[in-house]
Short mmCIF file of N, CA, C and O in Angstrom, two decimals:
data_model
loop_
_atom_site.label_atom_id
_atom_site.label_comp_id
_atom_site.label_asym_id
_atom_site.label_seq_id
_atom_site.Cartn_x
_atom_site.Cartn_y
_atom_site.Cartn_z
N GLY A 26 0.83 -1.20 0.00
CA GLY A 26 0.00 0.00 0.00
C GLY A 26 0.86 1.24 0.00
O GLY A 26 2.02 1.22 0.36
N GLY A 27 0.29 2.34 -0.41
CA GLY A 27 0.98 3.61 -0.44
C GLY A 27 -0.01 4.75 -0.35
O GLY A 27 -1.22 4.53 -0.40
N GLN A 28 0.50 5.96 -0.21
CA GLN A 28 -0.34 7.14 -0.18
C GLN A 28 0.16 8.13 -1.21
O GLN A 28 1.36 8.34 -1.34
N PHE A 29 -0.78 8.73 -1.95
CA PHE A 29 -0.45 9.64 -3.03
C PHE A 29 -1.37 10.83 -2.99
O PHE A 29 -2.49 10.74 -2.51
N LYS A 30 -0.90 11.96 -3.51
CA LYS A 30 -1.72 13.16 -3.65
C LYS A 30 -1.72 13.55 -5.12
O LYS A 30 -0.70 13.41 -5.80
N ARG A 31 -2.87 14.06 -5.56
CA ARG A 31 -2.94 14.53 -6.94
C ARG A 31 -4.03 15.60 -7.01
O ARG A 31 -5.13 15.41 -6.51
N GLU A 32 -3.70 16.70 -7.66
CA GLU A 32 -4.68 17.75 -7.84
C GLU A 32 -5.37 17.53 -9.18
O GLU A 32 -4.73 17.27 -10.20
N VAL A 33 -6.70 17.60 -9.16
CA VAL A 33 -7.49 17.44 -10.38
C VAL A 33 -8.50 18.58 -10.48
O VAL A 33 -8.88 19.17 -9.47
N THR A 34 -8.94 18.86 -11.69
CA THR A 34 -9.96 19.86 -11.92
C THR A 34 -11.20 19.16 -12.45
O THR A 34 -11.13 18.43 -13.44
N VAL A 35 -12.32 19.38 -11.77
CA VAL A 35 -13.60 18.81 -12.17
C VAL A 35 -14.59 19.95 -12.28
O VAL A 35 -14.77 20.71 -11.32
N ASP A 36 -15.21 20.09 -13.44
CA ASP A 36 -16.18 21.16 -13.68
C ASP A 36 -15.61 22.53 -13.31
O ASP A 36 -16.28 23.36 -12.70
N GLY A 37 -14.34 22.74 -13.65
CA GLY A 37 -13.69 24.02 -13.41
C GLY A 37 -13.25 24.28 -11.99
O GLY A 37 -12.72 25.33 -11.68
N GLN A 38 -13.46 23.32 -11.09
CA GLN A 38 -13.07 23.49 -9.69
C GLN A 38 -11.93 22.54 -9.34
O GLN A 38 -11.98 21.35 -9.68
N SER A 39 -10.94 23.05 -8.67
CA SER A 39 -9.77 22.26 -8.29
C SER A 39 -10.06 21.45 -7.03
O SER A 39 -10.67 21.95 -6.08
N HIS A 40 -9.61 20.19 -7.03
CA HIS A 40 -9.78 19.30 -5.88
C HIS A 40 -8.47 18.58 -5.63
O HIS A 40 -7.77 18.21 -6.56
N LEU A 41 -8.16 18.36 -4.36
CA LEU A 41 -6.98 17.59 -3.99
C LEU A 41 -7.43 16.17 -3.66
O LEU A 41 -8.24 15.98 -2.74
N LEU A 42 -6.94 15.21 -4.40
CA LEU A 42 -7.24 13.81 -4.11
C LEU A 42 -6.17 13.25 -3.19
O LEU A 42 -4.98 13.39 -3.47
N LEU A 43 -6.60 12.66 -2.13
CA LEU A 43 -5.70 11.93 -1.24
C LEU A 43 -5.97 10.45 -1.52
O LEU A 43 -7.04 9.95 -1.19
N ILE A 44 -5.03 9.80 -2.12
CA ILE A 44 -5.21 8.43 -2.58
C ILE A 44 -4.43 7.50 -1.67
O ILE A 44 -3.23 7.68 -1.45
N ARG A 45 -5.11 6.49 -1.18
CA ARG A 45 -4.47 5.49 -0.32
C ARG A 45 -4.61 4.14 -1.02
O ARG A 45 -5.71 3.67 -1.25
N GLU A 46 -3.49 3.56 -1.35
CA GLU A 46 -3.50 2.25 -2.00
C GLU A 46 -3.58 1.18 -0.93
O GLU A 46 -2.75 1.12 -0.03
N GLU A 47 -4.59 0.35 -1.02
CA GLU A 47 -4.79 -0.73 -0.06
C GLU A 47 -4.24 -2.02 -0.63
O GLU A 47 -4.49 -2.35 -1.79
N ALA A 48 -3.54 -2.76 0.19
CA ALA A 48 -2.94 -4.01 -0.27
C ALA A 48 -3.80 -5.22 0.04
O ALA A 48 -3.56 -6.29 -0.45
N GLY A 49 -4.83 -5.05 0.84
CA GLY A 49 -5.64 -6.19 1.23
C GLY A 49 -7.12 -5.86 1.19
O GLY A 49 -7.54 -4.87 0.63
N ALA A 50 -7.88 -6.72 1.82
CA ALA A 50 -9.33 -6.55 1.85
C ALA A 50 -9.72 -5.34 2.70
O ALA A 50 -9.05 -5.03 3.68
N PRO A 51 -10.81 -4.66 2.32
CA PRO A 51 -11.25 -3.52 3.12
C PRO A 51 -11.73 -3.96 4.49
O PRO A 51 -12.31 -5.03 4.65
N ASP A 52 -11.46 -3.12 5.48
CA ASP A 52 -11.97 -3.37 6.83
C ASP A 52 -12.98 -2.28 7.17
O ASP A 52 -13.24 -1.39 6.36
N ALA A 53 -13.56 -2.35 8.36
CA ALA A 53 -14.59 -1.40 8.75
C ALA A 53 -14.07 0.03 8.78
O ALA A 53 -14.78 0.96 8.39
N GLN A 54 -12.83 0.23 9.20
CA GLN A 54 -12.27 1.59 9.25
C GLN A 54 -12.15 2.16 7.84
O GLN A 54 -12.54 3.28 7.58
N PHE A 55 -11.62 1.38 6.90
CA PHE A 55 -11.51 1.82 5.52
C PHE A 55 -12.89 2.14 4.96
O PHE A 55 -13.11 3.18 4.34
N ALA A 56 -13.84 1.26 5.20
CA ALA A 56 -15.19 1.44 4.67
C ALA A 56 -15.84 2.71 5.20
O ALA A 56 -16.63 3.35 4.51
N SER A 57 -15.48 3.11 6.42
CA SER A 57 -16.12 4.28 7.01
C SER A 57 -15.59 5.60 6.46
O SER A 57 -16.31 6.59 6.44
N TRP A 58 -14.34 5.66 6.01
CA TRP A 58 -13.79 6.94 5.57
C TRP A 58 -13.68 7.09 4.06
O TRP A 58 -13.50 8.20 3.56
N ALA A 59 -13.80 6.04 3.30
CA ALA A 59 -13.62 6.13 1.84
C ALA A 59 -14.76 6.91 1.19
O ALA A 59 -15.93 6.72 1.52
N ASP A 60 -14.40 7.79 0.26
CA ASP A 60 -15.39 8.52 -0.54
C ASP A 60 -15.51 7.92 -1.93
O ASP A 60 -16.52 8.10 -2.61
N ALA A 61 -14.47 7.23 -2.35
CA ALA A 61 -14.44 6.63 -3.68
C ALA A 61 -13.51 5.43 -3.64
O ALA A 61 -12.58 5.38 -2.84
N VAL A 62 -13.79 4.46 -4.50
CA VAL A 62 -12.94 3.27 -4.58
C VAL A 62 -12.68 2.96 -6.04
O VAL A 62 -13.60 2.95 -6.86
N ILE A 63 -11.42 2.73 -6.36
CA ILE A 63 -11.02 2.30 -7.70
C ILE A 63 -10.54 0.87 -7.58
O ILE A 63 -9.55 0.59 -6.90
N PHE A 64 -11.26 -0.04 -8.21
CA PHE A 64 -10.88 -1.45 -8.23
C PHE A 64 -10.05 -1.68 -9.49
O PHE A 64 -10.50 -1.36 -10.60
N VAL A 65 -8.85 -2.23 -9.33
CA VAL A 65 -7.95 -2.45 -10.46
C VAL A 65 -7.67 -3.94 -10.61
O VAL A 65 -7.37 -4.62 -9.63
N PHE A 66 -7.76 -4.43 -11.85
CA PHE A 66 -7.47 -5.83 -12.13
C PHE A 66 -6.71 -5.93 -13.44
O PHE A 66 -6.68 -4.99 -14.24
N SER A 67 -6.08 -7.06 -13.64
CA SER A 67 -5.33 -7.32 -14.86
C SER A 67 -6.24 -8.02 -15.87
O SER A 67 -6.88 -9.02 -15.55
N LEU A 68 -6.28 -7.51 -17.09
CA LEU A 68 -7.10 -8.11 -18.14
C LEU A 68 -6.62 -9.50 -18.55
O LEU A 68 -7.37 -10.25 -19.16
N GLU A 69 -5.40 -9.85 -18.19
CA GLU A 69 -4.90 -11.19 -18.53
C GLU A 69 -4.90 -12.14 -17.34
O GLU A 69 -4.30 -13.21 -17.40
N SER A 70 -5.63 -11.77 -16.26
CA SER A 70 -5.64 -12.60 -15.06
C SER A 70 -7.07 -12.79 -14.54
O SER A 70 -7.65 -11.86 -13.96
N GLU A 71 -7.60 -13.97 -14.73
CA GLU A 71 -8.93 -14.30 -14.21
C GLU A 71 -8.96 -14.15 -12.69
O GLU A 71 -9.94 -13.64 -12.14
N SER A 72 -7.91 -14.56 -12.03
CA SER A 72 -7.91 -14.49 -10.56
C SER A 72 -7.95 -13.05 -10.06
O SER A 72 -8.58 -12.77 -9.03
N SER A 73 -7.31 -12.12 -10.76
CA SER A 73 -7.36 -10.73 -10.30
C SER A 73 -8.77 -10.16 -10.48
O SER A 73 -9.24 -9.38 -9.65
N PHE A 74 -9.47 -10.56 -11.53
CA PHE A 74 -10.85 -10.11 -11.73
C PHE A 74 -11.76 -10.70 -10.65
O PHE A 74 -12.59 -10.00 -10.09
N GLU A 75 -11.58 -11.97 -10.36
CA GLU A 75 -12.38 -12.60 -9.30
C GLU A 75 -12.12 -11.95 -7.95
O GLU A 75 -13.04 -11.77 -7.15
N GLU A 76 -10.87 -11.58 -7.69
CA GLU A 76 -10.54 -10.91 -6.42
C GLU A 76 -11.25 -9.57 -6.32
O GLU A 76 -11.77 -9.22 -5.26
N VAL A 77 -11.32 -8.83 -7.41
CA VAL A 77 -12.02 -7.55 -7.41
C VAL A 77 -13.50 -7.75 -7.09
O VAL A 77 -14.09 -6.99 -6.32
N THR A 78 -14.11 -8.78 -7.66
CA THR A 78 -15.53 -9.02 -7.37
C THR A 78 -15.73 -9.37 -5.89
O THR A 78 -16.70 -8.92 -5.28
N GLN A 79 -14.80 -10.10 -5.32
CA GLN A 79 -14.88 -10.44 -3.89
C GLN A 79 -14.67 -9.21 -3.01
O GLN A 79 -15.35 -9.04 -1.99
N LEU A 80 -13.73 -8.35 -3.38
CA LEU A 80 -13.48 -7.13 -2.61
C LEU A 80 -14.69 -6.21 -2.65
O LEU A 80 -15.05 -5.59 -1.64
N HIS A 81 -15.32 -6.10 -3.80
CA HIS A 81 -16.53 -5.28 -3.91
C HIS A 81 -17.64 -5.84 -3.02
O HIS A 81 -18.33 -5.08 -2.32
N ALA A 82 -17.82 -7.15 -3.03
CA ALA A 82 -18.84 -7.78 -2.19
C ALA A 82 -18.56 -7.51 -0.71
O ALA A 82 -19.48 -7.19 0.06
N LEU A 83 -17.31 -7.62 -0.30
CA LEU A 83 -16.94 -7.37 1.09
C LEU A 83 -17.21 -5.92 1.47
O LEU A 83 -17.79 -5.63 2.52
N LEU A 84 -16.81 -5.00 0.61
CA LEU A 84 -17.05 -3.58 0.87
C LEU A 84 -18.55 -3.31 0.97
O LEU A 84 -19.00 -2.57 1.84
N SER A 85 -19.33 -3.91 0.10
CA SER A 85 -20.79 -3.75 0.13
C SER A 85 -21.37 -4.25 1.45
O SER A 85 -22.29 -3.64 2.00
N ASP A 86 -20.84 -5.36 1.95
CA ASP A 86 -21.30 -5.89 3.23
C ASP A 86 -20.94 -4.97 4.40
O ASP A 86 -21.70 -4.82 5.34
N LEU A 87 -19.76 -4.34 4.33
CA LEU A 87 -19.30 -3.47 5.42
C LEU A 87 -20.03 -2.14 5.47
O LEU A 87 -20.27 -1.59 6.54
N ARG A 88 -20.37 -1.62 4.30
CA ARG A 88 -20.89 -0.25 4.25
C ARG A 88 -22.04 -0.07 3.28
O ARG A 88 -22.86 0.81 3.45
N GLY A 89 -22.06 -0.83 2.24
CA GLY A 89 -22.93 -0.51 1.12
C GLY A 89 -22.17 0.43 0.22
O GLY A 89 -21.28 1.15 0.67
N THR A 90 -22.49 0.45 -1.03
CA THR A 90 -21.72 1.27 -1.97
C THR A 90 -22.57 2.30 -2.69
O THR A 90 -22.09 2.96 -3.60
N SER A 91 -23.82 2.47 -2.26
CA SER A 91 -24.70 3.40 -2.98
C SER A 91 -24.22 4.84 -2.90
O SER A 91 -24.53 5.64 -3.77
N ASP A 92 -23.47 5.20 -1.87
CA ASP A 92 -22.99 6.57 -1.72
C ASP A 92 -21.51 6.73 -2.07
O ASP A 92 -20.92 7.78 -1.84
N LEU A 93 -20.89 5.70 -2.63
CA LEU A 93 -19.49 5.76 -3.02
C LEU A 93 -19.36 5.97 -4.52
O LEU A 93 -20.14 5.43 -5.29
N ALA A 94 -18.37 6.74 -4.91
CA ALA A 94 -18.00 6.80 -6.32
C ALA A 94 -17.13 5.58 -6.60
O ALA A 94 -16.17 5.32 -5.86
N LEU A 95 -17.46 4.82 -7.62
CA LEU A 95 -16.72 3.60 -7.94
C LEU A 95 -16.17 3.64 -9.35
O LEU A 95 -16.81 4.18 -10.26
N ALA A 96 -15.00 3.06 -9.51
CA ALA A 96 -14.42 2.88 -10.84
C ALA A 96 -13.80 1.50 -10.90
O ALA A 96 -13.24 1.01 -9.91
N LEU A 97 -13.91 0.90 -12.05
CA LEU A 97 -13.30 -0.40 -12.33
C LEU A 97 -12.29 -0.18 -13.44
O LEU A 97 -12.62 0.41 -14.47
N VAL A 98 -11.04 -0.60 -13.21
CA VAL A 98 -9.97 -0.36 -14.17
C VAL A 98 -9.31 -1.68 -14.52
O VAL A 98 -8.81 -2.39 -13.64
N GLY A 99 -9.32 -2.00 -15.80
CA GLY A 99 -8.61 -3.17 -16.31
C GLY A 99 -7.30 -2.75 -16.93
O GLY A 99 -7.28 -1.87 -17.79
N THR A 100 -6.20 -3.32 -16.48
CA THR A 100 -4.88 -2.97 -17.02
C THR A 100 -4.49 -3.98 -18.09
O THR A 100 -4.83 -5.15 -18.01
N GLN A 101 -3.75 -3.50 -19.08
CA GLN A 101 -3.41 -4.37 -20.20
C GLN A 101 -1.95 -4.27 -20.63
O GLN A 101 -1.62 -4.48 -21.78
N ASP A 102 -1.08 -3.99 -19.72
CA ASP A 102 0.32 -3.81 -20.07
C ASP A 102 1.03 -5.07 -20.53
O ASP A 102 2.01 -5.00 -21.24
N LYS A 103 0.56 -6.23 -20.12
CA LYS A 103 1.31 -7.45 -20.42
C LYS A 103 0.63 -8.36 -21.43
O LYS A 103 1.06 -9.48 -21.64
N ILE A 104 -0.45 -7.92 -22.07
CA ILE A 104 -1.15 -8.78 -23.01
C ILE A 104 -0.27 -9.03 -24.23
O ILE A 104 0.28 -8.12 -24.82
N SER A 105 -0.14 -10.30 -24.56
CA SER A 105 0.66 -10.71 -25.72
C SER A 105 0.19 -12.10 -26.14
O SER A 105 -0.71 -12.67 -25.52
N SER A 106 0.80 -12.65 -27.15
CA SER A 106 0.41 -13.99 -27.58
C SER A 106 0.71 -15.03 -26.50
O SER A 106 0.02 -16.03 -26.37
N SER A 107 1.73 -14.77 -25.69
CA SER A 107 2.05 -15.71 -24.61
C SER A 107 1.27 -15.42 -23.32
O SER A 107 1.22 -16.24 -22.42
N SER A 108 0.66 -14.24 -23.24
CA SER A 108 -0.14 -13.86 -22.09
C SER A 108 -1.41 -13.18 -22.60
O SER A 108 -1.54 -11.95 -22.54
N PRO A 109 -2.37 -13.96 -23.11
CA PRO A 109 -3.55 -13.37 -23.77
C PRO A 109 -4.54 -12.75 -22.79
O PRO A 109 -4.55 -13.07 -21.59
N ARG A 110 -5.37 -11.91 -23.34
CA ARG A 110 -6.46 -11.32 -22.57
C ARG A 110 -7.45 -12.42 -22.22
O ARG A 110 -7.83 -13.22 -23.07
N VAL A 111 -7.89 -12.47 -20.95
CA VAL A 111 -8.86 -13.48 -20.53
C VAL A 111 -10.15 -12.86 -20.01
O VAL A 111 -11.18 -13.54 -19.96
N VAL A 112 -10.13 -11.60 -19.61
CA VAL A 112 -11.34 -10.92 -19.15
C VAL A 112 -11.82 -10.00 -20.27
O VAL A 112 -11.18 -9.00 -20.57
N GLU A 113 -12.92 -10.37 -20.89
CA GLU A 113 -13.42 -9.61 -22.03
C GLU A 113 -14.11 -8.33 -21.59
O GLU A 113 -14.64 -8.24 -20.48
N ASP A 114 -14.11 -7.36 -22.48
CA ASP A 114 -14.69 -6.05 -22.23
C ASP A 114 -16.15 -6.16 -21.77
O ASP A 114 -16.54 -5.52 -20.78
N ALA A 115 -16.95 -6.96 -22.44
CA ALA A 115 -18.38 -7.08 -22.09
C ALA A 115 -18.57 -7.60 -20.67
O ALA A 115 -19.47 -7.15 -19.95
N ARG A 116 -17.74 -8.53 -20.26
CA ARG A 116 -17.84 -9.09 -18.91
C ARG A 116 -17.49 -8.04 -17.85
O ARG A 116 -18.17 -7.92 -16.83
N ALA A 117 -16.43 -7.30 -18.08
CA ALA A 117 -16.03 -6.26 -17.13
C ALA A 117 -17.09 -5.16 -17.06
O ALA A 117 -17.44 -4.70 -15.97
N ARG A 118 -17.63 -4.77 -18.21
CA ARG A 118 -18.68 -3.74 -18.24
C ARG A 118 -19.95 -4.23 -17.53
O ARG A 118 -20.63 -3.46 -16.87
N ALA A 119 -20.27 -5.51 -17.68
CA ALA A 119 -21.44 -6.07 -17.00
C ALA A 119 -21.26 -6.01 -15.48
O ALA A 119 -22.18 -5.65 -14.75
N PHE A 120 -20.07 -6.36 -15.01
CA PHE A 120 -19.80 -6.28 -13.57
C PHE A 120 -19.89 -4.84 -13.10
O PHE A 120 -20.47 -4.55 -12.05
N CYS A 121 -19.35 -3.93 -13.87
CA CYS A 121 -19.41 -2.51 -13.53
C CYS A 121 -20.88 -2.07 -13.46
O CYS A 121 -21.26 -1.33 -12.55
N GLY A 122 -21.70 -2.54 -14.37
CA GLY A 122 -23.12 -2.24 -14.32
C GLY A 122 -23.79 -2.79 -13.08
O GLY A 122 -24.65 -2.15 -12.49
N ASP A 123 -23.37 -3.99 -12.67
CA ASP A 123 -23.92 -4.58 -11.44
C ASP A 123 -23.56 -3.75 -10.21
O ASP A 123 -24.31 -3.71 -9.24
N MET A 124 -22.38 -3.11 -10.24
CA MET A 124 -21.95 -2.29 -9.10
C MET A 124 -22.73 -0.98 -9.02
O MET A 124 -22.73 -0.35 -7.98
N ARG A 125 -23.32 -0.55 -10.10
CA ARG A 125 -24.09 0.71 -10.20
C ARG A 125 -23.20 1.93 -9.95
O ARG A 125 -22.28 1.88 -9.15
N ARG A 126 -23.49 2.97 -10.65
CA ARG A 126 -22.73 4.22 -10.52
C ARG A 126 -21.22 3.97 -10.63
O ARG A 126 -20.43 4.51 -9.88
N CYS A 127 -20.83 3.13 -11.54
CA CYS A 127 -19.42 2.74 -11.68
C CYS A 127 -18.92 3.11 -13.07
O CYS A 127 -19.58 2.84 -14.07
N LEU A 128 -17.75 3.72 -13.12
CA LEU A 128 -17.08 4.01 -14.39
C LEU A 128 -16.17 2.85 -14.73
O LEU A 128 -15.60 2.22 -13.83
N TYR A 129 -15.99 2.58 -16.02
CA TYR A 129 -15.08 1.51 -16.43
C TYR A 129 -14.06 2.06 -17.41
O TYR A 129 -14.41 2.77 -18.36
N TYR A 130 -12.80 1.72 -17.17
CA TYR A 130 -11.70 2.12 -18.05
C TYR A 130 -10.77 0.94 -18.26
O TYR A 130 -10.58 0.13 -17.35
N GLU A 131 -10.21 0.89 -19.45
CA GLU A 131 -9.08 0.00 -19.69
C GLU A 131 -7.88 0.89 -19.89
O GLU A 131 -7.96 1.89 -20.59
N THR A 132 -6.79 0.53 -19.24
CA THR A 132 -5.59 1.37 -19.29
C THR A 132 -4.38 0.58 -19.77
O THR A 132 -4.34 -0.65 -19.68
N CYS A 133 -3.42 1.33 -20.23
CA CYS A 133 -2.12 0.77 -20.59
C CYS A 133 -1.08 1.84 -20.24
O CYS A 133 -0.95 2.84 -20.93
N ALA A 134 -0.40 1.64 -19.13
CA ALA A 134 0.59 2.63 -18.69
C ALA A 134 1.75 2.74 -19.69
O ALA A 134 2.30 3.82 -19.88
N THR A 135 2.09 1.65 -20.35
CA THR A 135 3.18 1.66 -21.31
C THR A 135 2.93 2.67 -22.42
O THR A 135 3.83 3.40 -22.83
N TYR A 136 1.69 2.71 -22.90
CA TYR A 136 1.34 3.62 -24.00
C TYR A 136 0.56 4.84 -23.55
O TYR A 136 0.17 5.66 -24.36
N GLY A 137 0.29 4.96 -22.25
CA GLY A 137 -0.42 6.11 -21.72
C GLY A 137 -1.91 6.11 -22.00
O GLY A 137 -2.58 7.12 -21.84
N LEU A 138 -2.47 4.97 -22.37
CA LEU A 138 -3.88 4.86 -22.70
C LEU A 138 -4.75 5.03 -21.46
O LEU A 138 -4.64 4.24 -20.50
N ASN A 139 -5.59 6.04 -21.43
CA ASN A 139 -6.54 6.31 -20.35
C ASN A 139 -5.93 6.48 -18.97
O ASN A 139 -6.64 6.39 -17.96
N VAL A 140 -4.65 6.73 -18.87
CA VAL A 140 -4.00 6.87 -17.57
C VAL A 140 -4.51 8.13 -16.87
O VAL A 140 -4.88 8.09 -15.70
N ASP A 141 -4.57 9.25 -17.57
CA ASP A 141 -5.05 10.49 -16.94
C ASP A 141 -6.54 10.44 -16.66
O ASP A 141 -7.01 11.03 -15.69
N ARG A 142 -7.30 9.77 -17.49
CA ARG A 142 -8.75 9.67 -17.25
C ARG A 142 -8.99 8.96 -15.94
O ARG A 142 -9.87 9.24 -15.18
#
């Protein structure tokens, strides 16, 4: 886990994001203070996608997510013929739809795809 700061502008207004990277499952303390959650998984790893679904379920049990801003991010830096994509776009979007009020992005840090978004 780590902590990061980033200034962003939304609708012409500047906001300071305090980002805390969690290395494990959310606990009650995390659930009580979080305003937004970004779930990140690897597009070439079924287990990472399954872990995200489990983490979302746990967070929902601890707090409910109706008042949280949620984003689901699939990373694709390592997709190749030897490491193919296993989580399809439609499946990730369907899960995001199940979470409600959730944005979905696919990113590639190597090429800068959707990193700033």
